[in-house]
Short mmCIF file of N, CA and C in Angstrom, two decimals:
data_model
loop_
_atom_site.label_atom_id
_atom_site.label_comp_id
_atom_site.label_asym_id
_atom_site.label_seq_id
_atom_site.Cartn_x
_atom_site.Cartn_y
_atom_site.Cartn_z
N ARG A 206 -96.21 -92.11 -35.22
CA ARG A 206 -95.56 -92.13 -36.58
C ARG A 206 -96.31 -91.61 -37.69
N GLY A 207 -97.25 -90.86 -37.07
CA GLY A 207 -97.87 -89.91 -38.17
C GLY A 207 -99.08 -91.07 -38.56
N GLY A 208 -99.20 -90.89 -39.73
CA GLY A 208 -100.52 -91.52 -40.45
C GLY A 208 -101.86 -90.74 -39.98
N PHE A 209 -103.04 -91.51 -40.32
CA PHE A 209 -104.04 -90.92 -39.82
C PHE A 209 -105.01 -91.61 -38.86
N SER A 210 -106.13 -91.29 -38.25
CA SER A 210 -107.08 -91.79 -37.42
C SER A 210 -108.37 -91.76 -37.65
N ASP A 211 -109.51 -92.11 -37.12
CA ASP A 211 -110.96 -91.94 -37.21
C ASP A 211 -111.24 -92.25 -38.81
N PHE A 212 -110.60 -93.29 -39.23
CA PHE A 212 -110.56 -93.34 -40.67
C PHE A 212 -111.74 -94.11 -41.38
N ALA A 213 -111.93 -93.76 -42.73
CA ALA A 213 -113.33 -93.92 -43.18
C ALA A 213 -113.05 -94.42 -44.71
N VAL A 214 -113.83 -95.21 -45.13
CA VAL A 214 -113.54 -95.52 -46.84
C VAL A 214 -114.51 -94.70 -47.70
N GLY A 215 -113.84 -94.30 -48.70
CA GLY A 215 -114.94 -93.28 -49.39
C GLY A 215 -114.43 -93.57 -51.11
N GLN A 216 -115.48 -92.79 -51.84
CA GLN A 216 -114.99 -92.68 -53.22
C GLN A 216 -115.00 -91.34 -53.70
N CYS A 217 -114.28 -91.34 -54.80
CA CYS A 217 -114.20 -89.81 -55.67
C CYS A 217 -115.61 -90.24 -56.53
N ASN A 218 -116.43 -89.07 -56.57
CA ASN A 218 -117.85 -89.27 -57.45
C ASN A 218 -117.62 -88.11 -58.60
N ASP A 219 -116.19 -87.33 -58.66
CA ASP A 219 -116.15 -86.44 -59.94
C ASP A 219 -115.78 -87.84 -61.13
N PRO A 220 -116.75 -87.74 -61.89
CA PRO A 220 -116.32 -88.45 -63.44
C PRO A 220 -115.18 -88.36 -63.95
N SER A 221 -114.20 -87.14 -63.90
CA SER A 221 -112.97 -86.77 -64.18
C SER A 221 -111.98 -87.18 -63.27
N GLY A 222 -112.17 -87.64 -62.13
CA GLY A 222 -111.56 -88.22 -61.30
C GLY A 222 -111.06 -86.92 -59.86
N CYS A 223 -110.33 -87.23 -59.18
CA CYS A 223 -110.17 -86.39 -57.98
C CYS A 223 -108.76 -86.01 -57.80
N PRO A 224 -108.03 -84.66 -57.85
CA PRO A 224 -106.31 -84.41 -57.48
C PRO A 224 -106.23 -84.92 -56.44
N VAL A 225 -105.01 -85.40 -56.04
CA VAL A 225 -104.60 -85.90 -54.59
C VAL A 225 -102.66 -85.43 -55.19
N TYR A 226 -102.30 -84.85 -53.73
CA TYR A 226 -101.02 -84.47 -53.66
C TYR A 226 -100.38 -85.08 -52.65
N ARG A 227 -99.05 -85.05 -52.79
CA ARG A 227 -97.96 -85.71 -51.86
C ARG A 227 -96.70 -85.06 -51.96
N VAL A 228 -96.15 -84.61 -50.69
CA VAL A 228 -94.93 -83.88 -50.69
C VAL A 228 -93.93 -84.99 -50.51
N PHE A 229 -92.81 -84.86 -50.93
CA PHE A 229 -91.80 -85.93 -50.63
C PHE A 229 -90.30 -85.24 -50.93
N ASP A 230 -89.29 -85.96 -50.37
CA ASP A 230 -87.97 -85.02 -50.28
C ASP A 230 -86.69 -85.97 -51.45
N LYS A 231 -87.15 -86.75 -51.90
CA LYS A 231 -86.11 -87.53 -52.83
C LYS A 231 -86.66 -87.31 -54.47
N ALA A 232 -85.65 -86.82 -54.97
CA ALA A 232 -86.22 -87.02 -56.80
C ALA A 232 -86.41 -88.37 -57.15
N PRO A 233 -87.40 -88.67 -58.04
CA PRO A 233 -87.70 -89.91 -58.36
C PRO A 233 -86.52 -90.47 -59.54
N ASP A 234 -85.94 -91.72 -59.28
CA ASP A 234 -85.18 -92.28 -60.30
C ASP A 234 -86.13 -92.85 -61.28
N HIS A 235 -85.97 -92.40 -62.32
CA HIS A 235 -86.78 -92.89 -63.53
C HIS A 235 -86.23 -94.44 -63.91
N GLY A 236 -85.18 -94.62 -63.49
CA GLY A 236 -84.55 -96.11 -64.03
C GLY A 236 -85.04 -97.25 -63.00
N ARG A 237 -85.33 -96.96 -61.99
CA ARG A 237 -85.93 -98.02 -60.85
C ARG A 237 -87.34 -97.76 -60.52
N ARG A 238 -87.71 -98.94 -59.91
CA ARG A 238 -89.27 -98.70 -59.45
C ARG A 238 -89.19 -97.69 -58.21
N LEU A 239 -90.29 -97.08 -58.36
CA LEU A 239 -90.25 -95.79 -57.28
C LEU A 239 -90.31 -96.26 -55.92
N GLU A 240 -89.64 -95.55 -55.00
CA GLU A 240 -89.74 -95.62 -53.77
C GLU A 240 -91.17 -95.05 -53.01
N ALA A 241 -91.13 -95.34 -51.61
CA ALA A 241 -92.46 -94.94 -51.07
C ALA A 241 -92.41 -93.22 -50.88
N SER A 242 -91.02 -92.67 -50.91
CA SER A 242 -90.90 -91.23 -50.90
C SER A 242 -91.44 -90.48 -51.80
N ALA A 243 -91.75 -90.89 -53.08
CA ALA A 243 -92.34 -90.64 -54.05
C ALA A 243 -93.79 -90.97 -54.24
N CYS A 244 -93.96 -92.01 -54.53
CA CYS A 244 -95.51 -92.43 -54.64
C CYS A 244 -95.46 -93.33 -53.49
N GLY A 245 -96.10 -92.80 -52.30
CA GLY A 245 -96.36 -93.50 -50.97
C GLY A 245 -97.44 -93.52 -50.65
N HIS A 246 -97.87 -94.07 -49.74
CA HIS A 246 -99.16 -94.08 -48.94
C HIS A 246 -100.25 -93.30 -48.62
N SER A 247 -99.57 -92.27 -48.09
CA SER A 247 -100.42 -90.66 -47.37
C SER A 247 -100.34 -89.66 -48.59
N TRP A 248 -101.67 -89.42 -49.01
CA TRP A 248 -101.81 -88.08 -50.12
C TRP A 248 -102.83 -87.51 -49.29
N SER A 249 -102.79 -86.06 -50.04
CA SER A 249 -103.92 -84.97 -49.51
C SER A 249 -104.49 -84.42 -50.53
N PRO A 250 -105.55 -83.92 -50.04
CA PRO A 250 -106.54 -83.26 -51.05
C PRO A 250 -106.14 -81.89 -51.35
N LEU A 251 -106.40 -81.01 -52.09
CA LEU A 251 -106.04 -79.84 -52.44
C LEU A 251 -106.28 -78.86 -51.28
N GLN A 252 -107.22 -79.00 -50.91
CA GLN A 252 -107.56 -77.78 -49.53
C GLN A 252 -106.70 -77.97 -48.33
N ASP A 253 -106.03 -79.19 -48.27
CA ASP A 253 -104.97 -79.15 -46.99
C ASP A 253 -103.63 -78.70 -47.49
N LEU A 254 -103.39 -78.27 -48.75
CA LEU A 254 -102.13 -77.58 -49.23
C LEU A 254 -102.49 -75.92 -49.32
N GLN A 255 -103.59 -75.61 -49.06
CA GLN A 255 -104.19 -74.14 -49.24
C GLN A 255 -104.39 -73.75 -47.76
N GLY A 256 -104.17 -72.58 -47.65
CA GLY A 256 -104.55 -72.08 -46.55
C GLY A 256 -105.77 -71.08 -46.42
N VAL A 257 -105.91 -70.20 -45.99
CA VAL A 257 -106.88 -69.17 -45.78
C VAL A 257 -107.13 -68.50 -47.08
N ASN A 258 -108.54 -68.30 -47.61
CA ASN A 258 -108.80 -67.72 -49.01
C ASN A 258 -108.36 -68.59 -50.34
N GLY A 259 -107.85 -69.96 -50.17
CA GLY A 259 -107.15 -70.64 -50.99
C GLY A 259 -106.08 -70.36 -51.30
N ALA A 260 -105.04 -69.45 -50.75
CA ALA A 260 -103.84 -69.26 -51.24
C ALA A 260 -103.26 -70.47 -50.57
N ALA A 261 -101.84 -70.91 -51.24
CA ALA A 261 -101.09 -71.95 -50.83
C ALA A 261 -100.58 -71.89 -49.62
N LYS A 262 -100.35 -72.85 -48.69
CA LYS A 262 -99.81 -72.58 -47.61
C LYS A 262 -98.12 -72.75 -47.66
N THR A 263 -97.28 -72.27 -46.96
CA THR A 263 -95.97 -72.67 -46.86
C THR A 263 -95.75 -74.17 -46.95
N LEU A 264 -94.40 -74.46 -46.89
CA LEU A 264 -94.09 -76.11 -46.79
C LEU A 264 -94.13 -76.60 -45.66
N SER A 265 -93.55 -75.53 -44.79
CA SER A 265 -93.49 -75.86 -43.21
C SER A 265 -94.80 -76.12 -42.59
N LYS A 266 -95.84 -75.15 -42.56
CA LYS A 266 -97.15 -75.11 -42.39
C LYS A 266 -97.76 -76.72 -42.72
N TYR A 267 -97.35 -76.89 -44.25
CA TYR A 267 -98.47 -78.18 -44.34
C TYR A 267 -97.72 -79.14 -43.86
N LEU A 268 -96.34 -79.42 -43.93
CA LEU A 268 -95.86 -80.61 -42.97
C LEU A 268 -96.18 -80.59 -41.45
N LYS A 269 -96.48 -79.68 -41.00
CA LYS A 269 -97.25 -79.39 -39.56
C LYS A 269 -98.45 -79.81 -39.60
N ASP A 270 -99.36 -79.32 -40.36
CA ASP A 270 -100.69 -79.73 -40.44
C ASP A 270 -101.07 -81.02 -40.56
N VAL A 271 -100.13 -81.77 -41.69
CA VAL A 271 -100.28 -83.11 -41.79
C VAL A 271 -99.47 -84.33 -41.11
N GLY A 272 -99.07 -83.57 -39.75
CA GLY A 272 -98.33 -84.82 -38.98
C GLY A 272 -97.21 -85.18 -39.67
N VAL A 273 -95.87 -84.35 -40.37
CA VAL A 273 -94.91 -84.87 -41.14
C VAL A 273 -93.66 -84.54 -40.08
N CYS A 274 -92.65 -85.17 -39.29
CA CYS A 274 -91.38 -84.59 -38.84
C CYS A 274 -90.52 -84.40 -39.85
N PRO A 275 -90.28 -82.96 -40.12
CA PRO A 275 -89.23 -82.90 -41.15
C PRO A 275 -87.80 -83.29 -40.81
N TYR A 276 -87.12 -83.77 -39.50
CA TYR A 276 -85.80 -84.23 -39.42
C TYR A 276 -86.02 -85.52 -39.05
N GLN A 277 -86.84 -86.09 -37.91
CA GLN A 277 -86.93 -87.59 -37.59
C GLN A 277 -87.81 -87.65 -36.91
N TYR A 278 -88.72 -88.97 -36.98
CA TYR A 278 -89.43 -89.82 -36.02
C TYR A 278 -89.02 -90.16 -34.89
N ALA A 279 -89.50 -89.86 -33.64
CA ALA A 279 -88.91 -90.55 -32.36
C ALA A 279 -89.23 -92.10 -32.69
N ALA A 280 -88.04 -92.59 -31.80
CA ALA A 280 -88.54 -93.92 -31.73
C ALA A 280 -89.40 -94.39 -30.71
N HIS A 281 -90.11 -95.53 -30.43
CA HIS A 281 -91.18 -96.01 -29.66
C HIS A 281 -90.31 -97.16 -29.09
N PRO A 282 -90.13 -97.32 -27.99
CA PRO A 282 -89.36 -98.55 -27.42
C PRO A 282 -90.80 -99.22 -26.70
N SER A 283 -92.12 -98.59 -26.35
CA SER A 283 -93.17 -99.36 -25.89
C SER A 283 -93.75 -100.15 -27.04
N ASP A 284 -93.44 -100.02 -28.02
CA ASP A 284 -94.25 -100.80 -29.19
C ASP A 284 -93.75 -102.13 -29.24
N ASP A 285 -94.37 -103.25 -29.60
CA ASP A 285 -93.77 -104.66 -29.69
C ASP A 285 -94.19 -104.79 -31.27
N PRO A 286 -93.01 -105.23 -31.73
CA PRO A 286 -91.60 -105.12 -31.56
C PRO A 286 -91.44 -103.42 -31.19
N PRO A 287 -90.17 -103.23 -30.48
CA PRO A 287 -89.84 -101.85 -30.37
C PRO A 287 -89.38 -101.06 -32.02
N GLU A 288 -89.73 -100.21 -32.12
CA GLU A 288 -89.75 -99.24 -33.44
C GLU A 288 -88.37 -98.51 -33.20
N GLN A 289 -87.36 -98.23 -34.15
CA GLN A 289 -86.34 -97.47 -34.46
C GLN A 289 -86.95 -96.03 -34.64
N ALA A 290 -86.05 -94.97 -34.28
CA ALA A 290 -86.34 -93.60 -34.87
C ALA A 290 -86.27 -93.79 -36.56
N SER A 291 -87.14 -93.21 -37.40
CA SER A 291 -86.72 -93.07 -38.53
C SER A 291 -86.62 -91.66 -39.15
N GLY A 292 -86.27 -91.25 -40.36
CA GLY A 292 -85.93 -90.14 -40.97
C GLY A 292 -87.22 -89.58 -41.37
N GLY A 293 -87.32 -88.10 -41.22
CA GLY A 293 -88.45 -87.59 -41.57
C GLY A 293 -88.52 -87.17 -43.03
N ASN A 294 -89.40 -86.19 -43.42
CA ASN A 294 -89.55 -85.66 -44.60
C ASN A 294 -89.43 -84.13 -44.63
N LYS A 295 -87.98 -83.57 -45.47
CA LYS A 295 -87.95 -82.19 -45.40
C LYS A 295 -88.67 -81.52 -46.56
N GLY A 296 -89.26 -82.23 -47.56
CA GLY A 296 -89.95 -81.91 -48.69
C GLY A 296 -88.98 -81.37 -49.98
N GLY A 297 -89.58 -80.49 -50.69
CA GLY A 297 -88.66 -80.25 -51.64
C GLY A 297 -89.36 -80.36 -53.21
N TYR A 298 -89.92 -81.59 -53.26
CA TYR A 298 -90.60 -82.04 -54.44
C TYR A 298 -92.20 -82.28 -54.05
N LEU A 299 -92.90 -82.09 -54.89
CA LEU A 299 -94.40 -82.26 -55.18
C LEU A 299 -94.91 -83.55 -55.99
N MET A 300 -95.61 -83.89 -55.50
CA MET A 300 -96.35 -84.94 -56.71
C MET A 300 -97.63 -84.77 -56.59
N LYS A 301 -98.57 -84.84 -57.87
CA LYS A 301 -99.85 -84.75 -58.18
C LYS A 301 -100.44 -86.05 -58.98
N CYS A 302 -101.42 -86.65 -58.53
CA CYS A 302 -102.20 -87.50 -59.38
C CYS A 302 -103.45 -87.61 -59.42
N THR A 303 -104.42 -88.20 -60.08
CA THR A 303 -105.86 -88.15 -60.37
C THR A 303 -106.13 -89.67 -59.74
N LEU A 304 -107.01 -89.32 -58.87
CA LEU A 304 -107.62 -90.49 -58.07
C LEU A 304 -108.88 -90.87 -58.86
N ARG A 305 -109.13 -92.01 -59.60
CA ARG A 305 -109.93 -92.30 -60.64
C ARG A 305 -111.39 -92.61 -59.83
N ALA A 306 -112.46 -92.10 -60.38
CA ALA A 306 -113.69 -92.06 -60.03
C ALA A 306 -114.16 -93.23 -59.63
N SER A 307 -114.95 -93.65 -58.94
CA SER A 307 -115.68 -94.82 -58.21
C SER A 307 -114.74 -95.85 -57.88
N HIS A 308 -113.75 -95.36 -57.20
CA HIS A 308 -112.53 -96.31 -56.68
C HIS A 308 -112.36 -96.19 -55.26
N ASP A 309 -112.45 -97.21 -54.28
CA ASP A 309 -112.13 -97.06 -52.90
C ASP A 309 -110.76 -96.45 -52.52
N PHE A 310 -111.10 -95.61 -51.32
CA PHE A 310 -109.56 -94.88 -50.89
C PHE A 310 -110.36 -94.86 -49.39
N ALA A 311 -109.05 -94.86 -48.47
CA ALA A 311 -109.15 -94.75 -47.03
C ALA A 311 -108.70 -93.09 -46.94
N PHE A 312 -109.43 -92.45 -45.90
CA PHE A 312 -109.26 -91.21 -45.50
C PHE A 312 -109.35 -90.97 -43.99
N GLY A 313 -108.53 -90.17 -43.51
CA GLY A 313 -108.78 -89.64 -42.00
C GLY A 313 -108.13 -88.44 -41.41
N GLN A 314 -108.44 -88.15 -40.55
CA GLN A 314 -107.84 -86.90 -40.02
C GLN A 314 -106.44 -87.47 -39.67
N THR A 315 -105.32 -86.40 -39.62
CA THR A 315 -104.14 -86.44 -39.36
C THR A 315 -103.95 -86.70 -37.77
N GLN A 316 -103.05 -87.85 -37.54
CA GLN A 316 -102.87 -87.96 -35.69
C GLN A 316 -101.52 -87.37 -35.43
N SER A 317 -101.41 -87.43 -34.26
CA SER A 317 -100.19 -86.84 -33.68
C SER A 317 -98.94 -87.57 -34.37
N ALA A 318 -97.87 -86.74 -34.14
CA ALA A 318 -96.14 -87.48 -34.37
C ALA A 318 -95.36 -87.12 -33.41
N ASP A 319 -94.87 -87.98 -33.01
CA ASP A 319 -93.57 -87.68 -32.03
C ASP A 319 -92.12 -87.52 -33.08
N CYS A 320 -91.75 -86.52 -32.67
CA CYS A 320 -90.56 -86.03 -33.42
C CYS A 320 -89.31 -85.74 -32.98
N LEU A 321 -88.33 -86.04 -33.45
CA LEU A 321 -86.94 -85.39 -32.84
C LEU A 321 -86.43 -84.06 -33.84
N LYS A 322 -86.10 -83.16 -32.84
CA LYS A 322 -85.18 -81.80 -33.81
C LYS A 322 -83.80 -82.43 -33.89
N GLU A 323 -83.13 -82.01 -35.03
CA GLU A 323 -81.78 -82.05 -35.25
C GLU A 323 -80.75 -82.35 -33.95
N ASP A 324 -81.06 -81.46 -33.15
CA ASP A 324 -80.15 -81.82 -31.67
C ASP A 324 -80.65 -82.86 -30.80
N GLY A 325 -81.61 -83.64 -31.41
CA GLY A 325 -82.10 -84.77 -30.48
C GLY A 325 -83.52 -84.40 -29.45
N THR A 326 -83.93 -83.03 -29.27
CA THR A 326 -84.77 -82.57 -28.37
C THR A 326 -86.29 -82.92 -28.96
N PRO A 327 -86.82 -83.89 -28.25
CA PRO A 327 -88.15 -84.62 -28.94
C PRO A 327 -89.42 -83.52 -28.57
N TYR A 328 -90.19 -83.60 -29.52
CA TYR A 328 -91.38 -82.61 -29.73
C TYR A 328 -92.72 -83.28 -30.23
N THR A 329 -93.56 -82.96 -30.16
CA THR A 329 -94.99 -83.44 -30.63
C THR A 329 -95.80 -82.72 -31.61
N LEU A 330 -95.89 -83.42 -32.59
CA LEU A 330 -97.09 -82.62 -33.75
C LEU A 330 -98.29 -83.23 -33.20
N GLU A 331 -99.32 -82.11 -33.03
CA GLU A 331 -100.54 -82.75 -32.46
C GLU A 331 -101.49 -82.85 -33.45
N ALA A 332 -102.37 -83.83 -33.22
CA ALA A 332 -103.36 -84.33 -34.29
C ALA A 332 -104.13 -83.04 -34.99
N THR A 333 -104.42 -83.01 -36.11
CA THR A 333 -105.20 -81.97 -36.78
C THR A 333 -106.60 -82.34 -37.47
N ALA A 334 -107.26 -81.38 -38.16
CA ALA A 334 -108.48 -81.92 -38.91
C ALA A 334 -107.81 -82.18 -40.46
N ALA A 335 -106.68 -82.07 -40.77
CA ALA A 335 -106.06 -81.90 -41.92
C ALA A 335 -106.37 -83.71 -42.30
N LEU A 336 -107.03 -83.80 -43.83
CA LEU A 336 -107.49 -85.22 -44.21
C LEU A 336 -105.92 -85.95 -44.78
N GLN A 337 -105.93 -86.87 -44.86
CA GLN A 337 -104.91 -88.02 -45.72
C GLN A 337 -105.89 -88.77 -46.03
N ILE A 338 -105.38 -89.31 -47.36
CA ILE A 338 -105.91 -90.16 -48.26
C ILE A 338 -105.05 -91.20 -48.38
N SER A 339 -105.40 -92.43 -48.43
CA SER A 339 -104.58 -93.75 -48.77
C SER A 339 -105.41 -94.58 -49.72
N PRO A 340 -104.72 -94.36 -51.06
CA PRO A 340 -105.38 -95.68 -51.80
C PRO A 340 -105.39 -96.90 -51.51
N VAL A 341 -106.52 -97.54 -51.77
CA VAL A 341 -106.71 -99.04 -51.29
C VAL A 341 -105.84 -100.01 -52.49
N ASP A 342 -105.60 -99.29 -53.72
CA ASP A 342 -104.86 -100.20 -54.71
C ASP A 342 -104.09 -98.89 -55.63
N PHE A 343 -103.01 -98.88 -55.69
CA PHE A 343 -102.01 -97.75 -56.39
C PHE A 343 -102.67 -97.70 -57.92
N SER A 344 -103.10 -98.68 -58.23
CA SER A 344 -103.91 -98.68 -59.88
C SER A 344 -104.98 -97.70 -60.02
N VAL A 345 -105.34 -97.26 -58.90
CA VAL A 345 -106.37 -96.42 -59.03
C VAL A 345 -105.87 -94.73 -59.45
N LEU A 346 -104.67 -94.52 -59.53
CA LEU A 346 -103.72 -93.31 -59.61
C LEU A 346 -103.28 -93.16 -61.07
N SER A 347 -103.77 -91.84 -61.83
CA SER A 347 -103.50 -91.78 -62.55
C SER A 347 -102.87 -90.50 -63.24
N ASP A 348 -102.40 -90.37 -64.36
CA ASP A 348 -102.15 -88.80 -64.80
C ASP A 348 -101.11 -88.05 -63.76
N CYS A 349 -100.28 -88.94 -63.25
CA CYS A 349 -99.39 -88.82 -62.12
C CYS A 349 -98.02 -87.56 -62.48
N SER A 350 -97.91 -86.50 -62.06
CA SER A 350 -96.50 -86.02 -62.41
C SER A 350 -95.94 -85.45 -61.15
N TRP A 351 -94.46 -84.96 -61.14
CA TRP A 351 -94.01 -84.60 -60.07
C TRP A 351 -93.13 -83.11 -60.34
N CYS A 352 -92.87 -82.29 -59.46
CA CYS A 352 -92.02 -81.22 -59.89
C CYS A 352 -90.93 -80.72 -58.56
N GLU A 353 -90.22 -79.92 -58.81
CA GLU A 353 -89.29 -79.47 -57.73
C GLU A 353 -89.85 -78.35 -57.12
N MET A 354 -90.08 -77.92 -55.85
CA MET A 354 -90.69 -76.83 -55.23
C MET A 354 -89.78 -75.62 -55.75
N MET A 355 -90.76 -74.52 -55.99
CA MET A 355 -89.95 -73.17 -56.16
C MET A 355 -89.35 -72.96 -54.91
N ASP A 356 -88.05 -72.09 -54.55
CA ASP A 356 -87.62 -71.39 -53.72
C ASP A 356 -87.20 -72.39 -52.31
N PHE A 357 -87.15 -73.52 -52.55
CA PHE A 357 -87.03 -74.55 -51.54
C PHE A 357 -85.80 -74.66 -50.55
N ASP A 358 -85.96 -74.45 -49.41
CA ASP A 358 -84.69 -74.23 -48.23
C ASP A 358 -84.51 -75.47 -47.55
N ARG A 359 -83.77 -76.23 -48.02
CA ARG A 359 -83.69 -77.86 -47.41
C ARG A 359 -83.01 -77.73 -46.00
N GLU A 360 -82.34 -76.76 -45.62
CA GLU A 360 -81.96 -76.58 -44.39
C GLU A 360 -83.19 -75.97 -43.36
N ALA A 361 -84.00 -75.62 -43.66
CA ALA A 361 -85.17 -74.84 -43.04
C ALA A 361 -86.35 -75.95 -43.29
N ALA A 362 -86.35 -76.68 -44.27
CA ALA A 362 -87.45 -77.57 -44.59
C ALA A 362 -88.43 -76.48 -44.87
N ASP A 363 -88.35 -75.73 -45.60
CA ASP A 363 -89.33 -74.80 -45.93
C ASP A 363 -89.30 -74.17 -47.46
N ALA A 364 -90.73 -74.00 -48.04
CA ALA A 364 -90.76 -73.01 -49.10
C ALA A 364 -91.88 -72.33 -49.01
N PRO A 365 -91.82 -70.85 -49.76
CA PRO A 365 -92.84 -70.03 -49.42
C PRO A 365 -94.36 -70.66 -49.93
N ASN A 366 -94.40 -71.57 -50.76
CA ASN A 366 -95.57 -71.59 -51.51
C ASN A 366 -95.51 -73.21 -51.95
N VAL A 367 -96.27 -74.16 -51.39
CA VAL A 367 -96.08 -75.72 -51.17
C VAL A 367 -96.46 -76.02 -52.56
N LEU A 368 -97.22 -75.36 -53.34
CA LEU A 368 -97.75 -75.62 -54.86
C LEU A 368 -97.03 -75.17 -56.06
N LYS A 369 -95.85 -74.01 -55.61
CA LYS A 369 -95.36 -73.51 -56.72
C LYS A 369 -94.25 -74.31 -57.18
N CYS A 370 -93.97 -74.82 -58.61
CA CYS A 370 -92.80 -75.36 -58.76
C CYS A 370 -91.88 -74.69 -59.75
N VAL A 371 -90.64 -74.97 -59.64
CA VAL A 371 -89.57 -74.21 -60.42
C VAL A 371 -90.01 -74.52 -61.88
N ASP A 372 -90.31 -73.28 -62.86
CA ASP A 372 -90.67 -73.05 -63.95
C ASP A 372 -91.99 -73.74 -64.04
N ASP A 373 -92.72 -73.98 -63.29
CA ASP A 373 -93.74 -74.75 -63.41
C ASP A 373 -94.10 -76.04 -64.35
N ALA A 374 -92.75 -76.71 -64.03
CA ALA A 374 -92.41 -77.92 -64.78
C ALA A 374 -92.78 -78.97 -64.32
N TRP A 375 -93.76 -79.73 -64.59
CA TRP A 375 -94.34 -81.21 -64.27
C TRP A 375 -93.71 -82.24 -65.12
N THR A 376 -93.04 -83.36 -64.49
CA THR A 376 -92.40 -83.97 -65.23
C THR A 376 -93.46 -85.72 -64.66
N PRO A 377 -94.22 -86.03 -65.76
CA PRO A 377 -95.04 -87.39 -65.93
C PRO A 377 -94.03 -88.63 -65.17
N ILE A 378 -95.10 -89.18 -64.33
CA ILE A 378 -94.50 -90.34 -63.81
C ILE A 378 -95.60 -91.46 -63.40
N ASP A 379 -95.34 -92.70 -63.69
CA ASP A 379 -96.25 -93.95 -63.47
C ASP A 379 -96.08 -94.40 -61.66
N CYS A 380 -97.57 -94.10 -60.98
CA CYS A 380 -97.32 -94.47 -59.50
C CYS A 380 -98.29 -95.56 -59.47
N SER A 381 -98.82 -96.11 -60.49
CA SER A 381 -99.95 -97.25 -60.47
C SER A 381 -99.35 -98.59 -60.23
N SER A 382 -98.25 -98.76 -60.23
CA SER A 382 -97.66 -100.13 -59.96
C SER A 382 -96.56 -100.20 -58.75
N ASN A 383 -96.68 -99.20 -58.10
CA ASN A 383 -96.11 -99.10 -56.71
C ASN A 383 -96.97 -100.30 -55.85
#
């Protein structure tokens, strides 16, 4: 189901906080409590969104690197209780927050994920060295904002630059109470 393995507990040691990012596929509804799709459990440090020489990755490259199935996660009938197939994440939106200094968070390398293509063909995204971060407590997230990705292609689940937002427009949002 994705997630991370070989995890440890760490702290941000930068007094001004550490930026973390999350890609999601449903615009937040400011009238209701946020769903996991926006302020979820898995976040990435900036270096996971960047490729060689610090240039931003494409959305599809980023999703592959962090073990996110763009269409659907495969069911695991051997699990107890058996899990059902669940929707993937096509992206299209980017969230950034500041992880406050001196607060604990879990982090680890991305584990493999069993996925399904739209035609039902199974495939596996292999484990990678990309780090995933999970705040122990969402109240340690501050200065959160989100944007719509520039040139996002929903059918292809891709954008040429995972860090580029439409009109560089970031909308503030509160993730601390999730």
